[in-house]
PDB file of C-alpha atoms and ligand atoms in Angstrom:
ATOM      1  CA  UNK A 125      -0.019   0.001  -0.067  1.00  0.00           C
ATOM      2  CA  UNK A 126       1.371   3.396  -0.872  1.00  0.00           C
ATOM      3  CA  UNK A 127       1.051   5.592   2.120  1.00  0.00           C
ATOM      4  CA  UNK A 128       2.422   8.725   0.707  1.00  0.00           C
ATOM      5  CA  UNK A 129      -1.089   9.576  -0.819  1.00  0.00           C
ATOM      6  CA  UNK A 130      -2.133  10.087   2.996  1.00  0.00           C
ATOM      7  CA  UNK A 131      -0.222  12.981   4.335  1.00  0.00           C
ATOM      8  CA  UNK A 132      -1.593  12.518   7.843  1.00  0.00           C
ATOM      9  CA  UNK A 133      -0.860   8.723   8.114  1.00  0.00           C
ATOM     10  CA  UNK A 134       2.388   8.279  10.125  1.00  0.00           C
ATOM     11  CA  UNK A 135       3.730   4.590   9.895  1.00  0.00           C
ATOM     12  CA  UNK A 136       6.524   4.569  12.802  1.00  0.00           C
ATOM     13  CA  UNK A 137       9.662   2.742  11.895  1.00  0.00           C
ATOM     14  CA  UNK A 138      11.918   2.667  15.163  1.00  0.00           C
ATOM     15  CA  UNK A 139      13.614  -0.874  15.508  1.00  0.00           C
ATOM     16  CA  UNK A 140      12.588  -1.078  19.146  1.00  0.00           C
ATOM     17  CA  UNK A 141       9.097  -0.532  18.299  1.00  0.00           C
ATOM     18  CA  UNK A 142       9.290  -3.294  15.509  1.00  0.00           C
ATOM     19  CA  UNK A 143      10.954  -5.788  17.926  1.00  0.00           C
ATOM     20  CA  UNK A 144       8.106  -5.202  20.471  1.00  0.00           C
ATOM     21  CA  UNK A 145       5.264  -5.699  17.900  1.00  0.00           C
ATOM     22  CA  UNK A 146       7.047  -8.928  16.859  1.00  0.00           C
ATOM     23  CA  UNK A 147       6.777 -10.100  20.668  1.00  0.00           C
ATOM     24  CA  UNK A 148       3.048  -9.330  20.484  1.00  0.00           C
ATOM     25  CA  UNK A 149       2.494 -11.237  17.179  1.00  0.00           C
ATOM     26  CA  UNK A 150       4.187 -14.440  18.664  1.00  0.00           C
ATOM     27  CA  UNK A 151       1.325 -16.863  19.709  1.00  0.00           C
ATOM     28  CA  UNK A 152       3.684 -18.134  22.537  1.00  0.00           C
ATOM     29  CA  UNK A 153       3.702 -14.701  24.270  1.00  0.00           C
ATOM     30  CA  UNK A 154       1.523 -14.999  27.345  1.00  0.00           C
ATOM     31  CA  UNK A 155      -0.827 -12.585  28.783  1.00  0.00           C
ATOM     32  CA  UNK A 156       1.521 -10.955  31.400  1.00  0.00           C
ATOM     33  CA  UNK A 157       4.226 -10.114  28.915  1.00  0.00           C
ATOM     34  CA  UNK A 158       1.675  -9.138  26.291  1.00  0.00           C
ATOM     35  CA  UNK A 159      -0.043  -6.556  28.495  1.00  0.00           C
ATOM     36  CA  UNK A 160       3.552  -5.348  29.564  1.00  0.00           C
ATOM     37  CA  UNK A 161       4.883  -4.928  25.867  1.00  0.00           C
ATOM     38  CA  UNK A 162       1.440  -3.237  24.874  1.00  0.00           C
ATOM     39  CA  UNK A 163       2.049  -0.702  27.449  1.00  0.00           C
ATOM     40  CA  UNK A 164       5.615  -0.141  26.327  1.00  0.00           C
ATOM     41  CA  UNK A 165       4.450   0.312  22.687  1.00  0.00           C
ATOM     42  CA  UNK A 166       1.896   2.873  23.862  1.00  0.00           C
ATOM     43  CA  UNK A 167       4.790   4.825  25.579  1.00  0.00           C
ATOM     44  CA  UNK A 168       6.799   4.786  22.151  1.00  0.00           C
ATOM     45  CA  UNK A 169       3.919   5.713  19.856  1.00  0.00           C
ATOM     46  CA  UNK A 170       2.664   8.232  22.383  1.00  0.00           C
ATOM     47  CA  UNK A 171       5.906   9.899  22.324  1.00  0.00           C
ATOM     48  CA  UNK A 172       5.829  10.284  18.428  1.00  0.00           C
ATOM     49  CA  UNK A 173       2.196  11.394  18.580  1.00  0.00           C
ATOM     50  CA  UNK A 174       2.814  14.031  21.157  1.00  0.00           C
ATOM     51  CA  UNK A 175       5.609  15.480  19.115  1.00  0.00           C
ATOM     52  CA  UNK A 176       3.623  18.661  18.338  1.00  0.00           C
ATOM     53  CA  UNK A 177       2.718  19.726  21.710  1.00  0.00           C
ATOM     54  CA  UNK A 178       3.268  23.330  22.344  1.00  0.00           C
ATOM     55  CA  UNK A 179       5.964  24.514  24.795  1.00  0.00           C
ATOM     56  CA  UNK A 180       6.423  27.766  26.543  1.00  0.00           C
ATOM     57  CA  UNK A 181       9.436  29.455  27.893  1.00  0.00           C
ATOM     58  CA  UNK A 182       9.579  29.472  31.639  1.00  0.00           C
ATOM     59  CA  UNK A 183      12.214  30.819  34.000  1.00  0.00           C
ATOM     60  CA  UNK A 184      14.127  28.448  36.255  1.00  0.00           C
ATOM     61  CA  UNK A 185      17.506  28.472  38.134  1.00  0.00           C
ATOM     62  CA  UNK A 186      20.071  25.833  37.464  1.00  0.00           C
ATOM     63  CA  UNK A 187      22.873  25.393  39.965  1.00  0.00           C
ATOM     64  CA  UNK A 188      24.769  27.725  37.770  1.00  0.00           C
ATOM     65  CA  UNK A 189      22.351  30.604  36.824  1.00  0.00           C
ATOM     66  CA  UNK A 190      18.875  31.845  35.855  1.00  0.00           C
ATOM     67  CA  UNK A 191      17.502  30.719  32.605  1.00  0.00           C
ATOM     68  CA  UNK A 192      14.490  30.454  30.414  1.00  0.00           C
ATOM     69  CA  UNK A 193      13.772  27.014  29.096  1.00  0.00           C
ATOM     70  CA  UNK A 194      10.941  25.147  27.296  1.00  0.00           C
ATOM     71  CA  UNK A 195       8.149  23.337  29.136  1.00  0.00           C
ATOM     72  CA  UNK A 196       4.811  21.801  27.906  1.00  0.00           C
ATOM     73  CA  UNK A 197       2.307  24.632  27.869  1.00  0.00           C
ATOM     74  CA  UNK A 198      -1.121  24.166  29.589  1.00  0.00           C
ATOM     75  CA  UNK A 199      -2.533  22.078  26.598  1.00  0.00           C
ATOM     76  CA  UNK A 200      -5.566  20.054  27.743  1.00  0.00           C
ATOM     77  CA  UNK A 201      -5.194  16.567  26.799  1.00  0.00           C
ATOM     78  CA  UNK A 202      -7.692  13.600  26.821  1.00  0.00           C
ATOM     79  CA  UNK A 203      -6.950   9.891  26.047  1.00  0.00           C
ATOM     80  CA  UNK A 204      -9.751   7.761  24.778  1.00  0.00           C
ATOM     81  CA  UNK A 205      -9.228   3.976  24.677  1.00  0.00           C
ATOM     82  CA  UNK A 206     -11.779   1.910  22.697  1.00  0.00           C
ATOM     83  CA  UNK A 207     -12.843  -0.870  25.079  1.00  0.00           C
ATOM     84  CA  UNK A 208     -11.718  -3.338  25.724  1.00  0.00           C
ATOM     85  CA  UNK A 209      -8.202  -3.696  23.786  1.00  0.00           C
ATOM     86  CA  UNK A 210      -7.491   0.227  24.079  1.00  0.00           C
ATOM     87  CA  UNK A 211      -7.459  -0.087  27.839  1.00  0.00           C
ATOM     88  CA  UNK A 212      -3.952  -1.787  27.348  1.00  0.00           C
ATOM     89  CA  UNK A 213      -2.533   1.446  26.088  1.00  0.00           C
ATOM     90  CA  UNK A 214      -3.868   4.076  28.696  1.00  0.00           C
ATOM     91  CA  UNK A 215      -1.037   3.408  31.214  1.00  0.00           C
ATOM     92  CA  UNK A 216       1.745   3.852  28.789  1.00  0.00           C
ATOM     93  CA  UNK A 217      -0.027   7.128  27.710  1.00  0.00           C
ATOM     94  CA  UNK A 218      -0.653   8.394  31.129  1.00  0.00           C
ATOM     95  CA  UNK A 219       3.087   7.612  32.116  1.00  0.00           C
ATOM     96  CA  UNK A 220       3.866  10.318  29.344  1.00  0.00           C
ATOM     97  CA  UNK A 221       1.180  12.925  30.575  1.00  0.00           C
ATOM     98  CA  UNK A 222      -0.093  11.986  34.044  1.00  0.00           C
ATOM     99  CA  UNK A 223      -2.436  14.965  34.107  1.00  0.00           C
ATOM    100  CA  UNK A 224      -4.342  13.902  30.927  1.00  0.00           C
ATOM    101  CA  UNK A 225      -7.985  13.035  31.292  1.00  0.00           C
ATOM    102  CA  UNK A 226      -9.165   9.765  30.126  1.00  0.00           C
ATOM    103  CA  UNK A 227     -12.562   8.941  28.520  1.00  0.00           C
ATOM    104  CA  UNK A 228     -13.916   5.416  27.358  1.00  0.00           C
ATOM    105  CA  UNK A 229     -15.853   4.328  24.399  1.00  0.00           C
ATOM    106  CA  UNK A 230     -16.972   0.662  24.583  1.00  0.00           C
ATOM    107  CA  UNK A 231     -17.530  -0.847  21.090  1.00  0.00           C
ATOM    108  CA  UNK A 232     -17.410  -4.652  20.150  1.00  0.00           C
ATOM    109  CA  UNK A 233     -17.422  -6.031  16.565  1.00  0.00           C
ATOM    110  CA  UNK A 234     -20.245  -8.342  15.684  1.00  0.00           C
ATOM    111  CA  UNK A 235     -18.713 -11.735  14.905  1.00  0.00           C
ATOM    112  CA  UNK A 236     -20.661 -12.271  11.728  1.00  0.00           C
ATOM    113  CA  UNK A 237     -21.243  -8.859  10.158  1.00  0.00           C
ATOM    114  CA  UNK A 238     -17.838  -7.485  11.672  1.00  0.00           C
ATOM    115  CA  UNK A 239     -19.926  -4.222  12.165  1.00  0.00           C
ATOM    116  CA  UNK A 240     -19.106  -2.344  15.512  1.00  0.00           C
ATOM    117  CA  UNK A 241     -21.639  -1.901  18.290  1.00  0.00           C
ATOM    118  CA  UNK A 242     -21.544   0.702  20.850  1.00  0.00           C
ATOM    119  CA  UNK A 243     -22.076  -0.358  24.505  1.00  0.00           C
ATOM    120  CA  UNK A 244     -20.371   2.442  26.715  1.00  0.00           C
ATOM    121  CA  UNK A 245     -19.506   5.977  26.380  1.00  0.00           C
ATOM    122  CA  UNK A 246     -18.243   8.250  29.198  1.00  0.00           C
ATOM    123  CA  UNK A 247     -16.196  11.293  28.220  1.00  0.00           C
ATOM    124  CA  UNK A 248     -15.018  14.508  29.907  1.00  0.00           C
ATOM    125  CA  UNK A 249     -17.417  17.306  29.706  1.00  0.00           C
ATOM    126  CA  UNK A 250     -14.980  19.801  28.027  1.00  0.00           C
ATOM    127  CA  UNK A 251     -14.125  17.643  25.081  1.00  0.00           C
ATOM    128  CA  UNK A 252     -14.044  20.417  22.732  1.00  0.00           C
ATOM    129  CA  UNK A 253     -11.266  22.050  24.325  1.00  0.00           C
ATOM    130  CA  UNK A 254      -9.146  19.142  24.529  1.00  0.00           C
ATOM    131  CA  UNK A 255      -6.487  17.460  22.235  1.00  0.00           C
ATOM    132  CA  UNK A 256      -7.821  13.998  22.014  1.00  0.00           C
ATOM    133  CA  UNK A 257      -5.776  10.694  21.454  1.00  0.00           C
ATOM    134  CA  UNK A 258      -7.895   7.732  20.585  1.00  0.00           C
ATOM    135  CA  UNK A 259      -6.171   4.338  21.449  1.00  0.00           C
ATOM    136  CA  UNK A 260      -6.995   0.959  19.977  1.00  0.00           C
ATOM    137  CA  UNK A 261      -4.165  -1.571  19.151  1.00  0.00           C
ATOM    138  CA  UNK A 262      -6.075  -2.851  15.923  1.00  0.00           C
ATOM    139  CA  UNK A 263      -7.326  -1.065  12.787  1.00  0.00           C
ATOM    140  CA  UNK A 264      -8.821  -3.758  10.882  1.00  0.00           C
ATOM    141  CA  UNK A 265     -11.828  -2.933   8.713  1.00  0.00           C
ATOM    142  CA  UNK A 266     -11.689   0.520  10.260  1.00  0.00           C
ATOM    143  CA  UNK A 267     -15.370   0.314  11.504  1.00  0.00           C
ATOM    144  CA  UNK A 268     -14.612   0.793  15.194  1.00  0.00           C
ATOM    145  CA  UNK A 269     -12.233   3.608  14.642  1.00  0.00           C
ATOM    146  CA  UNK A 270     -14.614   5.477  12.275  1.00  0.00           C
ATOM    147  CA  UNK A 271     -17.593   4.906  14.907  1.00  0.00           C
ATOM    148  CA  UNK A 272     -15.569   6.173  17.634  1.00  0.00           C
ATOM    149  CA  UNK A 273     -14.388   9.248  15.895  1.00  0.00           C
ATOM    150  CA  UNK A 274     -17.956   9.872  14.937  1.00  0.00           C
ATOM    151  CA  UNK A 275     -19.199   9.559  18.537  1.00  0.00           C
ATOM    152  CA  UNK A 276     -16.425  11.808  19.718  1.00  0.00           C
ATOM    153  CA  UNK A 277     -17.462  14.461  17.076  1.00  0.00           C
ATOM    154  CA  UNK A 278     -21.083  14.232  18.350  1.00  0.00           C
ATOM    155  CA  UNK A 279     -19.928  14.962  21.754  1.00  0.00           C
ATOM    156  CA  UNK A 280     -17.956  18.077  20.438  1.00  0.00           C
ATOM    157  CA  UNK A 281     -14.537  16.747  19.879  1.00  0.00           C
ATOM    158  CA  UNK A 282     -12.517  18.895  17.369  1.00  0.00           C
ATOM    159  CA  UNK A 283      -8.985  18.040  17.605  1.00  0.00           C
ATOM    160  CA  UNK A 284      -8.302  14.296  17.322  1.00  0.00           C
ATOM    161  CA  UNK A 285      -5.627  11.751  16.790  1.00  0.00           C
ATOM    162  CA  UNK A 286      -5.697   8.078  16.543  1.00  0.00           C
ATOM    163  CA  UNK A 287      -3.058   5.676  17.719  1.00  0.00           C
ATOM    164  CA  UNK A 288      -2.982   1.945  16.741  1.00  0.00           C
ATOM    165  CA  UNK A 289      -0.307  -0.825  16.930  1.00  0.00           C
ATOM    166  CA  UNK A 290      -1.323  -2.801  13.688  1.00  0.00           C
ATOM    167  CA  UNK A 291      -3.193  -1.456  10.787  1.00  0.00           C
ATOM    168  CA  UNK A 292      -4.627  -3.369   7.715  1.00  0.00           C
ATOM    169  CA  UNK A 293      -4.545  -1.561   4.368  1.00  0.00           C
ATOM    170  CA  UNK A 294      -8.414  -1.927   4.148  1.00  0.00           C
ATOM    171  CA  UNK A 295      -8.794  -0.107   7.486  1.00  0.00           C
ATOM    172  CA  UNK A 296      -6.423   2.542   6.650  1.00  0.00           C
ATOM    173  CA  UNK A 297      -8.225   3.027   3.312  1.00  0.00           C
ATOM    174  CA  UNK A 298     -11.594   3.325   5.077  1.00  0.00           C
ATOM    175  CA  UNK A 299     -10.343   5.630   7.679  1.00  0.00           C
ATOM    176  CA  UNK A 300      -8.673   8.034   5.171  1.00  0.00           C
ATOM    177  CA  UNK A 301     -11.799   8.229   3.105  1.00  0.00           C
ATOM    178  CA  UNK A 302     -13.929   9.334   6.071  1.00  0.00           C
ATOM    179  CA  UNK A 303     -11.367  11.334   8.241  1.00  0.00           C
ATOM    180  CA  UNK A 304      -8.051  12.219   6.147  1.00  0.00           C
ATOM    181  CA  UNK A 305      -7.532  15.332   8.296  1.00  0.00           C
ATOM    182  CA  UNK A 306      -7.261  13.269  11.589  1.00  0.00           C
ATOM    183  CA  UNK A 307      -3.717  11.896  12.039  1.00  0.00           C
ATOM    184  CA  UNK A 308      -3.280   8.255  12.233  1.00  0.00           C
ATOM    185  CA  UNK A 309      -0.203   6.807  14.012  1.00  0.00           C
ATOM    186  CA  UNK A 310       0.471   3.104  13.045  1.00  0.00           C
ATOM    187  CA  UNK A 311       3.211   0.822  14.491  1.00  0.00           C
ATOM    188  CA  UNK A 312       2.804  -1.640  11.462  1.00  0.00           C
ATOM    189  CA  UNK A 313       1.146  -1.987   8.505  1.00  0.00           C
ATOM    190  CA  UNK A 314       0.173  -5.672   7.682  1.00  0.00           C
ATOM    191  CA  UNK A 315      -0.853  -7.469   4.533  1.00  0.00           C
ATOM    192  CA  UNK A 316      -4.529  -7.842   4.567  1.00  0.00           C
ATOM    193  CA  UNK A 317      -7.807  -9.003   6.354  1.00  0.00           C
ATOM    194  CA  UNK A 318      -8.937 -12.549   6.116  1.00  0.00           C
ATOM    195  CA  UNK A 319     -12.534 -13.778   5.929  1.00  0.00           C
ATOM    196  CA  UNK A 320     -13.249 -13.229   9.464  1.00  0.00           C
ATOM    197  CA  UNK A 321     -11.746  -9.717   9.077  1.00  0.00           C
ATOM    198  CA  UNK A 322      -8.699 -10.575  11.199  1.00  0.00           C
ATOM    199  CA  UNK A 323      -5.573  -8.837  10.300  1.00  0.00           C
ATOM    200  CA  UNK A 324      -2.977 -11.113   8.582  1.00  0.00           C
ATOM    201  CA  UNK A 325      -0.342 -11.873   9.836  1.00  0.00           C
ATOM    202  CA  UNK A 326      -1.435  -9.566  12.914  1.00  0.00           C
ATOM    203  CA  UNK A 327      -1.469 -10.879  16.476  1.00  0.00           C
ATOM    204  CA  UNK A 328      -4.849 -12.455  16.910  1.00  0.00           C
ATOM    205  CA  UNK A 329      -7.633 -10.750  19.063  1.00  0.00           C
ATOM    206  CA  UNK A 330      -5.996  -8.092  20.994  1.00  0.00           C
ATOM    207  CA  UNK A 331      -8.679  -7.841  23.562  1.00  0.00           C
ATOM    208  CA  UNK A 332      -8.617 -11.629  24.211  1.00  0.00           C
ATOM    209  CA  UNK A 333      -4.682 -11.646  24.456  1.00  0.00           C
ATOM    210  CA  UNK A 334      -4.513  -8.638  26.858  1.00  0.00           C
ATOM    211  CA  UNK A 335      -7.138  -9.851  29.283  1.00  0.00           C
ATOM    212  CA  UNK A 336      -6.342 -13.539  28.889  1.00  0.00           C
ATOM    213  CA  UNK A 337      -9.785 -14.637  27.546  1.00  0.00           C
ATOM    214  CA  UNK A 338      -8.368 -16.405  24.489  1.00  0.00           C
ATOM    215  CA  UNK A 339     -10.402 -19.621  23.846  1.00  0.00           C
TER     216      UNK A 339
HETATM  217  C1  LIG B 141     -10.997  -5.107  18.312  1.00  0.00           C
HETATM  218  C2  LIG B 141     -10.047  -4.094  18.344  1.00  0.00           C
HETATM  219  C3  LIG B 141     -10.794  -2.914  17.538  1.00  0.00           C
HETATM  220  C4  LIG B 141     -11.493  -3.637  16.523  1.00  0.00           C
HETATM  221  C5  LIG B 141     -10.945  -3.414  15.164  1.00  0.00           C
HETATM  222  O1  LIG B 141     -12.033  -5.048  19.320  1.00  0.00           O
HETATM  223  O2  LIG B 141      -9.570  -3.765  19.570  1.00  0.00           O
HETATM  224  O3  LIG B 141     -11.508  -2.287  18.485  1.00  0.00           O
HETATM  225  O4  LIG B 141     -11.688  -4.976  16.851  1.00  0.00           O
HETATM  226  O5  LIG B 141     -11.681  -4.087  14.242  1.00  0.00           O
HETATM  227  P1  LIG B 141     -12.407  -3.178  13.054  1.00  0.00           P
HETATM  228  O6  LIG B 141     -11.243  -2.101  12.612  1.00  0.00           O
HETATM  229  O7  LIG B 141     -12.791  -4.126  12.182  1.00  0.00           O
HETATM  230  O8  LIG B 141     -13.602  -2.288  13.653  1.00  0.00           O
HETATM  231  P2  LIG B 141     -13.232  -6.065  19.473  1.00  0.00           P
HETATM  232  O9  LIG B 141     -14.451  -5.503  18.703  1.00  0.00           O
HETATM  233  O10 LIG B 141     -12.689  -7.561  19.048  1.00  0.00           O
HETATM  234  O11 LIG B 141     -13.450  -5.875  21.039  1.00  0.00           O
HETATM  235  P3  LIG B 141     -12.451  -6.248  22.213  1.00  0.00           P
HETATM  236  O12 LIG B 141     -11.465  -5.071  22.211  1.00  0.00           O
HETATM  237  O13 LIG B 141     -13.541  -6.106  23.355  1.00  0.00           O
HETATM  238  O14 LIG B 141     -12.089  -7.597  22.089  1.00  0.00           O
HETATM  239  N1  LIG B 142      -9.605  -7.086  16.130  1.00  0.00           N
HETATM  240  C1  LIG B 142      -8.488  -7.863  16.628  1.00  0.00           C
HETATM  241  O1  LIG B 142      -8.327  -7.777  17.837  1.00  0.00           O
HETATM  242  N2  LIG B 142      -7.547  -8.426  15.920  1.00  0.00           N
HETATM  243  C2  LIG B 142      -7.798  -8.342  14.504  1.00  0.00           C
HETATM  244  O2  LIG B 142      -7.038  -8.977  13.762  1.00  0.00           O
HETATM  245  C3  LIG B 142      -8.982  -7.781  13.978  1.00  0.00           C
HETATM  246  C4  LIG B 142      -9.718  -6.971  14.774  1.00  0.00           C
END
């Protein structure tokens, strides 16, 4: 897939990130390690996604002298995991910005139609003023991402970003057709979806692997 036609899609390519995604893909990686690595990946991807945060010069004193140096200015942030799997990325993001608010959107994919269904939504009241980072490890058909953004827009969200770990070309295309202006951060771009709309080679069901509910 040629991503150069999508200026707001950022495929991250740090070797540490690739290494950790390979650990997630391995079917022998157990729940404990899987959860831990998802959190580490969220820190790495979050670090990149937060690159444009504004800074302001503040006066401090080093042991040597007074100086004006940059600190993050009072930008209001909100992290929104898509339940369940997005929950695995929250701790990594709040490690980077402990003061961020956290909203929750609950969606599950119907096993037959693969359409997302909403079952939960709790968001900060001042969403419109916040820079929002939506978290979900998997972008498969793109249906869940598109529904989550649509819900957030209905609640007044204006400035959004979407962070996923693995994306399928089908999901990227659907997302870009709908929301080309909303930056999309991807850890790995995989080959395709299978007939059950799972990402190939992927990592299986992210929620099941994070929470240990694999059959
Ligand atoms: C997974 C994943 C995404 C969605 C992606 O969640 O975490 O939310 O599928 O698929 P899509 O791009 O085709 O919509 P799932 O619905 O399996 O729920 P879970 O996190 O509770 O397991
Ligand atoms: N959701 C997942 O958790 N994994 C996939 O491969 C597709 C959707």
